[in-house]
Amino acid sequence: MTILITGSAGFIGFHLSKRLIDLGETVIGVDNLNNYYDPSLKKARLDILKNSESKLFTFVKANLEDSTSIENIFAEYKPNKVVNLAAQAGVRYSIENPHAYVQSNLVGFINILECCRRYSIEHLVYASSSSVYGGNTKMPFSETQNVDHPVSLYAATKKSNELMAHSYSHLYNIPSTGLRFFTVYGPWGRPDMALFLFTKAMIEGESINVYNDGRMIRDFTYIDDIIESLVRVLNKPPVKDLTFDFQNPNSSSSWAPHKIFNIGNSNPIELMTFINAIEDSLGFISKKNFLPMQPGDVPATEASTKLLEEWIDFKPNTSVEKGISSFVNWYKEFYKVSKKIDHIKSN
């Protein structure tokens, strides 16, 4: 089995690639190694994949929006399945750089869909986001809810991905699964995410920025749970729902071979609880700047994962305390900062 993974040097793409290689699958990794965040972290992830003893990993540097490059990759490697994780990420960055999101998340995704059509892909799994729920306030967020009111361009592009994938599933019978990720965290995580930002600032003796005065709730989901879910989803392509009710359509299913699932921990916690867990792992209290809500952000997220659990017989269950401890241990080892932490504790 040959599996093409876009965004393979990214946080989730790296972990998924590593897991599939360990399972004996051939992985073709695609990434443009852009500088949205420190490329050295992406290259460090990539080095681990390239040095895999199994030699089942091949890396190709390419932009999704370059249709010729993507076409050549499909033609040369002929993947059986595709996992599209590459995207311009970040809610707040989409306000500053909207064109980057249109190119990567929309133009790039149509190039993936076109190649899936031409090369008869057995299953396309693609990343959506919990941000598609936008202005919804009814918790937990369910796949059956309306998601027509995004509050950021990033969210709008992810909703667009779901619509684009469904149309190709309908027109060309491409089995496709969209996954709405809920605040993924863990070792090798993205530097622009809260856990990384907080840990880095605390270790460097700086204040952390706590938005909405800390009155935020998030459904934090540990990376190992995400990867277990992804592997199971990848091995179970959707089929047409022959009982689909056209009079009362349910957005979580379709007459086409297309499904959408939430992936979350289903155990949302307050931001201050999250921060306290980081402090416990580091062994000291942080200095905090309490600030207003940022544009494009939402005060709370919570995933209903009932449909996913029924589909793959698995429920994410890693506690935040355990997950944060794993991240902090990785961070200290990767950045070699134990002496700096001891200095902060002594002060």
Coordinates of C-alpha atoms in Angstrom, one line a residue:
M1 CA 0.0 0.0 0.0
T2 CA 1.4 3.4 -1.0
I3 CA 0.0 6.4 0.9
L4 CA 0.6 10.0 -0.1
I5 CA 0.6 12.4 2.9
T6 CA 0.7 16.1 2.2
G7 CA 2.1 18.3 5.1
S8 CA 4.4 15.4 6.1
A9 CA 6.8 17.7 7.8
G10 CA 4.1 19.3 9.8
F11 CA 2.9 18.3 13.3
I12 CA 0.2 15.8 12.5
G13 CA 1.7 14.8 9.1
F14 CA 5.0 13.8 10.8
H15 CA 3.3 11.7 13.5
L16 CA 1.1 10.0 10.9
S17 CA 3.9 9.3 8.5
K18 CA 6.0 7.7 11.3
R19 CA 3.1 5.6 12.5
L20 CA 2.3 4.3 9.0
I21 CA 6.0 3.5 8.3
D22 CA 6.1 1.6 11.6
L23 CA 3.1 -0.4 10.3
G24 CA 5.0 -1.3 7.1
E25 CA 3.2 1.1 4.7
T26 CA 5.0 3.0 1.9
V27 CA 4.7 6.7 2.5
I28 CA 5.2 9.5 0.0
G29 CA 5.6 12.7 2.0
V30 CA 4.9 16.1 0.4
D31 CA 5.7 19.4 2.1
N32 CA 6.9 22.9 1.0
L33 CA 8.8 23.5 4.2
N34 CA 7.5 27.1 4.3
N35 CA 8.5 29.6 7.0
Y36 CA 5.1 30.1 8.6
Y37 CA 7.0 28.9 11.7
D38 CA 10.6 27.9 12.3
P39 CA 11.6 25.6 9.3
S40 CA 14.3 23.9 11.5
L41 CA 11.5 22.1 13.5
K42 CA 10.0 20.8 10.2
K43 CA 13.4 19.7 9.0
A44 CA 14.1 17.9 12.3
R45 CA 10.9 16.0 12.0
L46 CA 11.7 15.2 8.4
D47 CA 15.2 13.9 9.3
I48 CA 13.6 11.3 11.6
L49 CA 11.4 10.1 8.8
K50 CA 14.2 10.1 6.3
N51 CA 16.4 8.1 8.7
S52 CA 13.8 5.5 9.2
E53 CA 15.5 2.0 9.0
S54 CA 12.5 0.7 7.0
K55 CA 13.3 2.9 4.0
L56 CA 9.6 3.2 3.3
F57 CA 9.6 7.0 3.3
T58 CA 10.1 9.2 0.2
F59 CA 10.0 13.0 0.5
V60 CA 9.1 15.4 -2.2
K61 CA 9.3 19.2 -1.7
A62 CA 6.4 20.8 -3.5
N63 CA 3.7 23.4 -3.2
L64 CA 0.1 22.1 -3.4
E65 CA -0.8 25.1 -5.6
D66 CA 1.7 24.0 -8.2
S67 CA -0.6 21.7 -10.2
T68 CA 2.3 20.4 -12.4
S69 CA 4.3 19.3 -9.4
I70 CA 1.4 17.6 -7.8
E71 CA 0.4 15.8 -11.0
N72 CA 4.0 14.6 -11.4
I73 CA 4.0 13.2 -7.9
F74 CA 0.8 11.2 -8.5
A75 CA 2.0 10.0 -11.9
E76 CA 5.4 8.8 -10.5
Y77 CA 4.3 7.2 -7.2
K78 CA 0.8 6.1 -8.0
P79 CA -0.6 6.2 -4.4
N80 CA -3.5 4.1 -3.4
K81 CA -4.7 6.5 -0.7
V82 CA -4.2 10.2 0.1
V83 CA -4.1 12.1 3.4
N84 CA -4.3 15.8 2.8
L85 CA -3.0 17.6 5.9
A86 CA -1.0 20.4 4.1
A87 CA -2.7 23.8 4.6
Q88 CA -1.9 27.3 5.6
A89 CA -2.8 27.0 9.2
G90 CA -3.8 29.5 11.9
V91 CA -6.9 31.5 12.5
R92 CA -5.2 34.8 13.4
Y93 CA -2.7 34.7 10.5
S94 CA -5.6 34.4 8.0
I95 CA -6.5 38.0 8.9
E96 CA -3.0 39.3 8.1
N97 CA -2.4 37.1 5.0
P98 CA -5.6 36.0 3.3
H99 CA -4.1 35.3 -0.1
A100 CA -1.9 32.6 1.4
Y101 CA -5.0 30.7 2.5
V102 CA -6.7 31.0 -0.9
Q103 CA -3.6 29.6 -2.6
S104 CA -2.8 26.7 -0.3
N105 CA -6.2 25.7 1.1
L106 CA -8.4 26.3 -2.0
V107 CA -6.2 26.2 -5.1
G108 CA -4.0 23.5 -3.5
F109 CA -6.9 21.4 -2.5
I110 CA -8.5 21.4 -6.0
N111 CA -5.2 20.2 -7.4
I112 CA -5.3 17.3 -4.9
L113 CA -9.0 16.5 -5.8
E114 CA -8.2 16.6 -9.5
C115 CA -5.4 14.1 -9.1
C116 CA -7.5 11.9 -6.9
R117 CA -10.0 11.8 -9.8
R118 CA -7.5 11.1 -12.5
Y119 CA -5.6 8.4 -10.5
S120 CA -8.6 6.5 -9.1
I121 CA -7.6 7.0 -5.4
E122 CA -9.2 4.4 -3.1
H123 CA -9.7 6.9 -0.2
L124 CA -9.0 10.6 0.4
V125 CA -8.8 11.7 4.0
Y126 CA -8.5 15.4 4.4
A127 CA -8.1 17.9 7.3
S128 CA -10.9 20.1 8.2
S129 CA -11.1 22.0 11.5
S130 CA -13.3 22.7 14.5
S131 CA -13.1 26.3 13.5
V132 CA -15.9 25.6 10.9
Y133 CA -18.4 25.8 13.7
G134 CA -17.8 29.5 13.8
G135 CA -20.6 31.4 15.6
N136 CA -22.3 28.2 16.9
T137 CA -22.7 28.3 20.7
K138 CA -24.6 25.0 21.2
M139 CA -22.3 22.5 22.9
P140 CA -21.0 19.9 22.1
F141 CA -20.4 20.7 18.5
S142 CA -22.0 18.0 16.3
E143 CA -21.5 17.2 12.7
T144 CA -25.2 17.6 12.1
Q145 CA -25.0 21.3 13.0
N146 CA -25.1 24.1 10.4
V147 CA -21.7 25.5 9.8
D148 CA -22.6 28.4 7.5
H149 CA -21.3 31.2 9.7
P150 CA -17.5 31.2 9.9
V151 CA -15.7 33.9 11.9
S152 CA -12.3 33.6 10.1
L153 CA -11.1 33.1 6.6
Y154 CA -9.3 30.0 7.7
A155 CA -12.6 28.5 8.9
A156 CA -14.2 29.5 5.6
T157 CA -11.5 27.7 3.6
K158 CA -11.9 24.5 5.6
K159 CA -15.7 24.6 5.1
S160 CA -15.0 25.1 1.4
N161 CA -12.8 22.0 1.5
E162 CA -15.7 19.9 2.8
L163 CA -18.0 21.2 0.0
M164 CA -15.3 20.6 -2.7
A165 CA -14.6 17.1 -1.5
H166 CA -18.3 16.2 -1.4
S167 CA -18.8 17.4 -5.0
Y168 CA -16.0 15.2 -6.2
S169 CA -17.2 12.3 -4.2
H170 CA -20.6 12.8 -5.9
L171 CA -19.3 13.4 -9.4
Y172 CA -16.5 10.9 -9.5
N173 CA -17.3 8.4 -6.8
I174 CA -14.2 9.2 -4.8
P175 CA -14.5 7.9 -1.2
S176 CA -13.6 10.9 1.0
T177 CA -13.5 11.6 4.7
G178 CA -13.2 15.0 6.3
L179 CA -11.9 15.3 9.8
R180 CA -12.6 18.3 12.0
F181 CA -9.6 18.5 14.4
F182 CA -10.1 19.9 17.8
T183 CA -7.0 21.7 19.3
V184 CA -4.3 19.1 18.7
Y185 CA -1.3 19.2 21.0
G186 CA 1.7 17.0 22.0
P187 CA 5.4 16.4 21.3
W188 CA 6.7 18.0 18.1
G189 CA 3.7 20.4 18.1
R190 CA 3.4 23.7 16.3
P191 CA 5.2 26.7 17.8
D192 CA 2.2 29.0 17.1
M193 CA -0.1 26.9 19.3
A194 CA -0.9 27.7 22.9
L195 CA 1.0 24.9 24.6
F196 CA 4.2 25.6 22.7
L197 CA 3.9 29.4 23.2
F198 CA 3.1 29.1 26.9
T199 CA 5.9 26.6 27.6
K200 CA 8.5 28.6 25.7
A201 CA 7.6 31.9 27.4
M202 CA 7.6 30.3 30.9
I203 CA 11.0 28.7 30.4
E204 CA 12.4 32.0 29.1
G205 CA 11.0 33.8 32.2
E206 CA 8.6 35.9 30.1
S207 CA 4.9 36.6 30.7
I208 CA 2.3 34.6 28.9
N209 CA -0.6 36.2 27.0
V210 CA -3.9 34.9 28.3
Y211 CA -6.7 36.0 26.0
N212 CA -10.3 36.8 26.9
D213 CA -9.0 37.1 30.5
G214 CA -8.7 33.3 30.6
R215 CA -12.4 32.7 30.0
M216 CA -11.7 30.2 27.2
I217 CA -12.7 26.6 27.0
R218 CA -11.0 24.2 24.6
D219 CA -11.4 20.5 23.7
F220 CA -7.7 19.7 23.7
T221 CA -6.8 16.5 21.8
Y222 CA -3.6 14.6 22.3
I223 CA -1.6 13.7 19.2
D224 CA -1.4 10.0 19.8
D225 CA -5.3 9.9 19.9
I226 CA -5.4 11.8 16.7
I227 CA -3.1 9.4 14.9
E228 CA -4.9 6.3 16.2
S229 CA -8.1 7.8 14.8
L230 CA -6.5 8.7 11.5
V231 CA -5.1 5.2 10.9
R232 CA -8.5 3.6 11.7
V233 CA -10.3 6.1 9.5
L234 CA -7.9 5.6 6.6
N235 CA -8.6 1.9 6.7
K236 CA -12.3 2.4 6.5
P237 CA -13.4 4.3 3.4
P238 CA -17.0 5.6 3.4
V239 CA -19.7 4.1 1.3
K240 CA -22.8 5.6 -0.1
D241 CA -25.7 6.0 2.4
L242 CA -28.5 4.3 0.7
T243 CA -30.9 5.5 3.3
F244 CA -30.0 9.1 2.9
D245 CA -33.1 11.3 3.5
F246 CA -33.2 14.0 0.8
Q247 CA -36.1 15.7 2.5
N248 CA -34.2 16.0 5.8
P249 CA -30.5 16.0 4.8
N250 CA -27.9 15.2 7.5
S251 CA -24.6 16.9 6.8
S252 CA -22.6 14.1 8.5
S253 CA -23.5 11.6 5.8
S254 CA -24.4 11.6 2.1
W255 CA -25.7 9.6 -0.8
A256 CA -22.1 10.0 -2.1
P257 CA -19.2 8.1 -0.5
H258 CA -18.3 11.0 1.8
K259 CA -18.3 11.5 5.5
I260 CA -17.3 14.1 8.0
F261 CA -16.2 13.5 11.6
N262 CA -15.2 15.4 14.6
I263 CA -11.9 14.3 16.3
G264 CA -11.8 15.7 19.8
N265 CA -11.3 14.5 23.4
S266 CA -14.9 15.3 24.3
N267 CA -13.6 16.6 27.7
P268 CA -13.2 20.4 27.3
I269 CA -11.3 22.2 30.0
E270 CA -10.8 25.9 30.9
L271 CA -7.7 27.6 29.6
M272 CA -6.5 28.3 33.2
T273 CA -6.7 24.6 34.0
F274 CA -4.5 24.0 30.9
I275 CA -2.0 26.6 32.0
N276 CA -1.9 25.2 35.5
A277 CA -1.1 21.8 34.1
I278 CA 1.9 23.3 32.3
E279 CA 3.0 25.0 35.4
D280 CA 2.8 21.8 37.3
S281 CA 5.0 20.0 34.7
L282 CA 7.6 22.8 34.8
G283 CA 7.5 23.2 38.6
F284 CA 6.9 27.0 38.8
I285 CA 4.1 29.6 38.4
S286 CA 4.1 31.8 35.3
K287 CA 3.6 35.5 34.9
K288 CA 0.4 36.3 33.0
N289 CA -0.9 39.2 30.8
F290 CA -4.7 39.0 30.7
L291 CA -5.9 40.4 27.4
P292 CA -9.2 40.7 25.5
M293 CA -10.4 38.1 22.9
Q294 CA -8.6 38.2 19.6
P295 CA -10.4 38.7 16.3
G296 CA -11.5 35.5 14.6
D297 CA -11.3 33.5 17.9
V298 CA -14.2 31.7 19.7
P299 CA -14.7 31.4 23.4
A300 CA -15.3 27.7 23.6
T301 CA -15.1 24.4 21.6
E302 CA -16.3 20.9 22.5
A303 CA -16.6 18.0 20.2
S304 CA -19.3 15.4 20.0
T305 CA -17.4 12.3 18.8
K306 CA -20.2 9.8 18.9
L307 CA -20.2 9.3 15.2
L308 CA -16.5 8.8 15.0
E309 CA -16.5 6.3 17.9
E310 CA -19.3 4.3 16.2
W311 CA -17.4 4.3 12.9
I312 CA -13.9 3.3 14.1
D313 CA -14.6 1.8 17.6
F314 CA -12.2 4.2 19.3
K315 CA -12.5 7.2 21.5
P316 CA -9.6 9.7 22.3
N317 CA -9.0 9.4 26.0
T318 CA -5.5 10.8 26.9
S319 CA -5.8 13.2 29.9
V320 CA -4.5 16.7 29.5
E321 CA -2.1 16.2 32.5
K322 CA -0.5 13.2 30.8
G323 CA -0.4 14.9 27.4
I324 CA 1.2 18.1 28.7
S325 CA 3.8 16.2 30.7
S326 CA 4.8 14.4 27.5
F327 CA 5.1 17.6 25.6
V328 CA 7.1 19.4 28.3
N329 CA 9.5 16.4 28.5
W330 CA 10.0 16.5 24.7
Y331 CA 10.5 20.3 24.7
K332 CA 13.1 20.2 27.5
E333 CA 15.0 17.5 25.6
F334 CA 14.7 18.9 22.1
Y335 CA 15.7 22.5 23.2
K336 CA 18.1 21.4 26.0
V337 CA 16.7 23.8 28.5
S338 CA 16.9 21.9 31.9
K339 CA 19.5 24.3 33.3
K340 CA 17.4 27.3 32.3
I341 CA 14.4 25.9 34.2
D342 CA 16.5 25.2 37.3
H343 CA 17.6 28.9 37.2
I344 CA 14.0 30.1 37.0
K345 CA 13.0 27.8 39.9
S346 CA 15.8 29.2 42.0
N347 CA 14.5 32.7 41.5

